[in-house]
């Protein structure tokens, strides 16, 4: 993962291959125009290797691409801008983090907005250190303490996106089960609920609780995340987590379906104000 998540590399490679073909060039001819070996062009087009924004500019110039919007899209796919100067900080943990998790962090760091449905645990961006440790310990049962410390450190480092300039805008719908599942014990859970109440006051955070009283809802199939990007909606992506892998959905039909589902969940959830009152009441033992 040289310069962005695999899902972005594959999309960028496919777009660049199409632009090269339209320009009437072979990969070898394109390579000679920019002073590279043909294998570098092939690796970029197949998504095997990432590409720096400067490399993408060279290719776009070679292919005669002058459309400002198209150039902006290609550069955004290469990871130009959008991460508040914290580009690729997670690379320092590549020996510990699986590729799917690194992909997720990359998207999270570059996105302008994140919409998420959580049905089991508090979103990682809003977890206290103690809660994060309890969740991580359960997820990597059998791991040693050094690995646990590193994974918790990464989870807490991810939270910097909420303090960046501009910050990530987080809109989260939490099933009531998230608030009532006692993770780490009563004291840890009490502090976590307090953190949620505090976080809900931040202008870049919008929390809504989906109460048990809402009954069955479209989110019963499981949690999901929708990442949005300020440069263009063509980069938006839905992420579905599974036990051993993650699924990335970028088709417009999928994005529309999950966006409509999220809007429906918000309509059935408590208002942000009532949600804060609900969280506080649960923290008080109601």
Coordinates of C-alpha atoms in Angstrom, one line a residue:
X1 CA 0.0 0.0 0.0
X2 CA 2.3 2.7 -1.3
X3 CA 0.0 5.7 -1.8
X4 CA -3.5 4.9 -0.8
X5 CA -5.9 2.0 -0.3
X6 CA -6.2 -0.8 -2.8
X7 CA -9.7 0.1 -3.9
X8 CA -8.4 3.6 -4.9
X9 CA -5.3 2.1 -6.7
X10 CA -7.5 -0.2 -8.8
X11 CA -9.8 2.6 -9.8
X12 CA -7.0 5.0 -10.6
X13 CA -5.2 2.3 -12.7
X14 CA -8.4 1.5 -14.7
X15 CA -9.0 5.2 -15.4
X16 CA -5.4 5.8 -16.5
X17 CA -5.4 2.7 -18.7
X18 CA -8.6 4.0 -20.4
X19 CA -7.1 7.5 -20.9
X20 CA -3.9 5.9 -22.4
X21 CA -6.0 3.8 -24.8
X22 CA -8.0 6.9 -25.8
X23 CA -4.7 8.7 -26.5
X24 CA -3.8 5.9 -28.9
X25 CA -0.7 4.9 -26.9
X26 CA 0.7 1.5 -25.9
X27 CA 2.0 1.1 -22.3
X28 CA 5.5 1.0 -23.8
X29 CA 5.0 4.3 -25.7
X30 CA 3.5 5.9 -22.6
X31 CA 6.5 4.8 -20.5
X32 CA 9.0 6.3 -23.0
X33 CA 7.1 9.6 -23.0
X34 CA 7.5 10.0 -19.2
X35 CA 10.9 8.4 -18.9
X36 CA 9.8 5.2 -17.1
X37 CA 10.2 1.5 -17.7
X38 CA 7.1 -0.1 -19.2
X39 CA 6.6 -2.3 -16.0
X40 CA 5.9 0.8 -13.9
X41 CA 3.0 1.9 -16.2
X42 CA 1.7 -1.7 -16.1
X43 CA 1.9 -1.9 -12.3
X44 CA 0.0 1.3 -11.9
X45 CA -2.7 0.3 -14.4
X46 CA -3.3 -3.0 -12.7
X47 CA -3.4 -1.5 -9.2
X48 CA -0.3 -3.5 -8.0
X49 CA 1.6 -0.3 -7.3
X50 CA 0.4 3.1 -6.0
X51 CA 1.3 6.3 -7.7
X52 CA 2.3 9.7 -6.4
X53 CA 0.3 12.7 -7.6
X54 CA 3.4 13.9 -9.4
X55 CA 3.5 10.7 -11.4
X56 CA -0.2 11.0 -12.3
X57 CA 0.4 14.5 -13.5
X58 CA 3.1 13.3 -15.8
X59 CA 0.8 10.6 -17.3
X60 CA -2.1 13.0 -17.7
X61 CA 0.2 15.5 -19.6
X62 CA 1.5 12.7 -21.8
X63 CA -2.1 11.6 -22.6
X64 CA -3.1 15.2 -23.4
X65 CA -5.7 15.4 -20.6
X66 CA -6.6 19.1 -20.0
X67 CA -10.1 18.8 -18.5
X68 CA -9.6 20.4 -15.0
X69 CA -12.3 18.2 -13.4
X70 CA -10.9 15.0 -14.8
X71 CA -7.4 15.9 -13.7
X72 CA -8.7 16.8 -10.2
X73 CA -10.4 13.4 -9.9
X74 CA -7.3 11.5 -11.0
X75 CA -5.1 13.4 -8.5
X76 CA -7.7 12.8 -5.7
X77 CA -7.5 9.1 -6.5
X78 CA -3.7 9.4 -6.1
X79 CA -4.3 10.8 -2.6
X80 CA -3.5 14.5 -3.3
X81 CA -4.7 16.6 -0.4
X82 CA -7.5 15.9 2.0
X83 CA -5.7 14.5 5.0
X84 CA -4.6 17.6 6.9
X85 CA -0.9 17.0 6.5
X86 CA -1.1 13.6 8.2
X87 CA -0.6 11.6 5.0
X88 CA 0.0 7.9 5.5
X89 CA 0.9 8.0 9.2
X90 CA -0.4 4.5 9.5
X91 CA 2.5 3.1 7.4
X92 CA 4.6 3.1 10.6
X93 CA 2.3 0.2 11.7
X94 CA 2.4 -1.8 8.5
X95 CA 3.9 -4.8 10.3
X96 CA 1.0 -5.0 12.7
X97 CA -2.1 -3.8 10.7
X98 CA -3.7 -6.1 8.1
X99 CA -4.1 -4.6 4.6
X100 CA -7.9 -4.2 4.9
X101 CA -7.5 -2.1 8.1
X102 CA -4.8 0.0 6.5
X103 CA -7.2 0.6 3.5
X104 CA -9.9 1.7 5.9
X105 CA -7.7 4.1 7.8
X106 CA -6.5 5.6 4.5
X107 CA -10.0 6.3 3.4
X108 CA -10.9 7.7 6.8
X109 CA -7.9 10.0 6.8
X110 CA -8.8 11.4 3.3
X111 CA -12.6 11.6 3.6
X112 CA -14.4 14.8 4.3
X113 CA -17.4 13.0 5.9
X114 CA -18.3 9.7 7.4
X115 CA -21.7 8.2 7.9
X116 CA -21.9 5.1 10.0
X117 CA -24.4 2.7 11.4
X118 CA -23.1 0.8 14.5
X119 CA -25.0 -2.1 16.0
X120 CA -22.6 -3.6 18.4
X121 CA -19.8 -1.2 19.6
X122 CA -19.1 2.5 19.9
X123 CA -17.5 3.9 16.7
X124 CA -13.7 3.8 16.9
X125 CA -13.4 7.6 16.5
X126 CA -15.4 8.1 19.7
X127 CA -13.9 5.4 22.0
X128 CA -12.2 6.1 25.3
X129 CA -8.7 4.4 25.7
X130 CA -10.2 1.9 28.2
X131 CA -13.1 1.0 26.0
X132 CA -10.8 0.7 23.0
X133 CA -8.6 -1.7 24.9
X134 CA -11.5 -3.9 26.0
X135 CA -12.9 -4.1 22.4
X136 CA -9.5 -4.8 20.9
X137 CA -8.7 -7.5 23.5
X138 CA -11.9 -9.3 22.5
X139 CA -11.2 -8.9 18.8
X140 CA -7.6 -10.3 18.9
X141 CA -8.1 -12.9 21.6
X142 CA -4.8 -14.6 22.1
X143 CA -2.7 -11.6 21.1
X144 CA 0.2 -10.5 23.3
X145 CA 0.2 -7.2 25.3
X146 CA 2.6 -5.4 22.9
X147 CA 0.3 -6.1 20.0
X148 CA -2.7 -5.0 22.0
X149 CA -0.9 -1.7 23.0
X150 CA -0.1 -1.0 19.4
X151 CA -3.6 -1.6 18.1
X152 CA -5.1 0.6 20.8
X153 CA -2.5 3.3 19.9
X154 CA -3.6 3.1 16.3
X155 CA -7.3 3.4 17.2
X156 CA -6.7 6.5 19.3
X157 CA -4.4 8.0 16.6
X158 CA -7.3 7.7 14.1
X159 CA -9.3 10.1 16.3
X160 CA -7.1 13.0 15.2
X161 CA -9.3 13.3 12.0
X162 CA -12.0 14.9 14.2
X163 CA -9.5 17.5 15.3
X164 CA -7.9 18.2 11.9
X165 CA -8.5 21.4 9.9
X166 CA -11.0 20.9 8.5
X167 CA -12.2 18.1 10.6
X168 CA -13.9 14.9 9.4
X169 CA -17.7 15.3 9.7
X170 CA -19.0 12.3 11.6
X171 CA -22.7 11.3 11.5
X172 CA -23.3 8.1 13.5
X173 CA -26.5 6.2 14.2
X174 CA -26.0 3.9 17.2
X175 CA -28.4 1.0 18.0
X176 CA -29.4 1.1 21.6
X177 CA -27.6 -2.2 22.1
X178 CA -24.3 -0.3 21.6
X179 CA -25.1 1.7 24.7
X180 CA -26.3 -1.1 26.9
X181 CA -23.7 -3.7 26.1
X182 CA -21.3 -3.5 29.0
X183 CA -17.8 -3.5 27.5
X184 CA -14.9 -3.5 29.9
X185 CA -17.0 -3.4 33.0
X186 CA -19.4 -0.8 34.6
X187 CA -16.7 1.9 35.2
X188 CA -15.3 1.7 31.7
X189 CA -18.8 1.8 30.2
X190 CA -19.8 4.8 32.3
X191 CA -16.8 6.8 31.1
X192 CA -17.5 5.8 27.5
X193 CA -21.1 6.9 27.7
X194 CA -19.9 10.2 29.2
X195 CA -17.5 10.6 26.3
X196 CA -20.4 10.1 23.8
X197 CA -22.4 12.9 25.5
X198 CA -19.3 15.2 25.3
X199 CA -18.7 14.2 21.6
X200 CA -22.3 14.9 20.7
X201 CA -21.7 18.6 21.5
X202 CA -18.9 18.9 18.9
X203 CA -20.1 20.7 15.8
X204 CA -18.5 18.1 13.5
X205 CA -20.2 15.2 15.3
X206 CA -23.9 14.2 15.0
X207 CA -25.1 11.3 17.0
X208 CA -28.5 9.6 16.9
X209 CA -29.7 6.6 18.9
X210 CA -31.9 4.0 17.3
X211 CA -34.0 2.8 20.3
X212 CA -35.2 -0.7 20.8
X213 CA -38.7 0.7 20.5
X214 CA -38.0 1.3 16.8
X215 CA -38.4 -2.4 16.3
X216 CA -37.0 -4.2 13.2
X217 CA -35.2 -1.8 10.8
X218 CA -33.1 -1.9 7.7
X219 CA -29.9 -1.9 9.7
X220 CA -30.5 -5.3 11.2
X221 CA -28.4 -6.8 8.4
X222 CA -25.3 -5.3 10.0
X223 CA -23.2 -2.1 10.4
X224 CA -21.8 -0.1 7.5
X225 CA -19.8 3.0 6.8
X226 CA -20.2 5.5 3.9
X227 CA -17.1 7.7 3.2
X228 CA -17.7 10.9 1.3
X229 CA -15.0 13.1 -0.3
X230 CA -15.2 16.9 -0.8
X231 CA -13.5 16.9 -4.2
X232 CA -16.1 14.7 -6.0
X233 CA -18.8 12.2 -5.2
X234 CA -17.2 9.8 -7.7
X235 CA -14.8 8.8 -4.8
X236 CA -17.6 7.9 -2.3
X237 CA -17.4 4.4 -1.1
X238 CA -19.4 2.1 1.2
X239 CA -17.4 -0.2 3.5
X240 CA -18.8 -3.5 5.0
X241 CA -16.7 -5.3 7.6
X242 CA -16.6 -9.0 7.9
X243 CA -14.7 -11.2 10.3
X244 CA -11.7 -11.8 8.0
X245 CA -12.1 -9.2 5.3
X246 CA -13.8 -5.9 4.2
X247 CA -16.0 -5.3 1.2
X248 CA -15.8 -2.0 -0.7
X249 CA -18.8 -0.9 -2.8
X250 CA -18.4 2.0 -5.3
X251 CA -21.1 1.4 -7.8
X252 CA -23.6 4.3 -7.9
X253 CA -26.5 1.9 -7.3
X254 CA -24.8 0.6 -4.1
X255 CA -24.0 4.0 -2.9
X256 CA -27.6 5.2 -3.5
X257 CA -29.0 2.1 -1.7
X258 CA -26.9 2.6 1.4
X259 CA -27.4 6.3 1.4
X260 CA -31.2 5.8 1.3
X261 CA -30.9 3.1 4.0
X262 CA -28.9 5.5 6.3
X263 CA -31.4 8.3 5.8
X264 CA -34.2 5.9 6.7
X265 CA -32.4 4.9 9.9
X266 CA -31.9 8.5 10.8
X267 CA -35.6 9.2 10.3
X268 CA -36.4 6.3 12.8
X269 CA -33.8 7.3 15.3
X270 CA -34.1 9.8 18.1
X271 CA -33.2 13.4 17.4
X272 CA -29.6 14.4 18.3
X273 CA -30.9 16.2 21.4
X274 CA -33.1 13.3 22.5
X275 CA -30.2 11.0 21.8
X276 CA -27.9 12.8 24.1
X277 CA -30.6 12.7 26.8
X278 CA -31.0 8.9 26.2
X279 CA -27.3 8.3 26.5
X280 CA -27.1 10.3 29.7
X281 CA -30.1 8.4 31.1
X282 CA -28.5 5.1 30.4
X283 CA -25.3 6.3 32.0
X284 CA -27.3 7.2 35.1
X285 CA -28.7 3.7 35.3
X286 CA -32.1 4.2 33.6

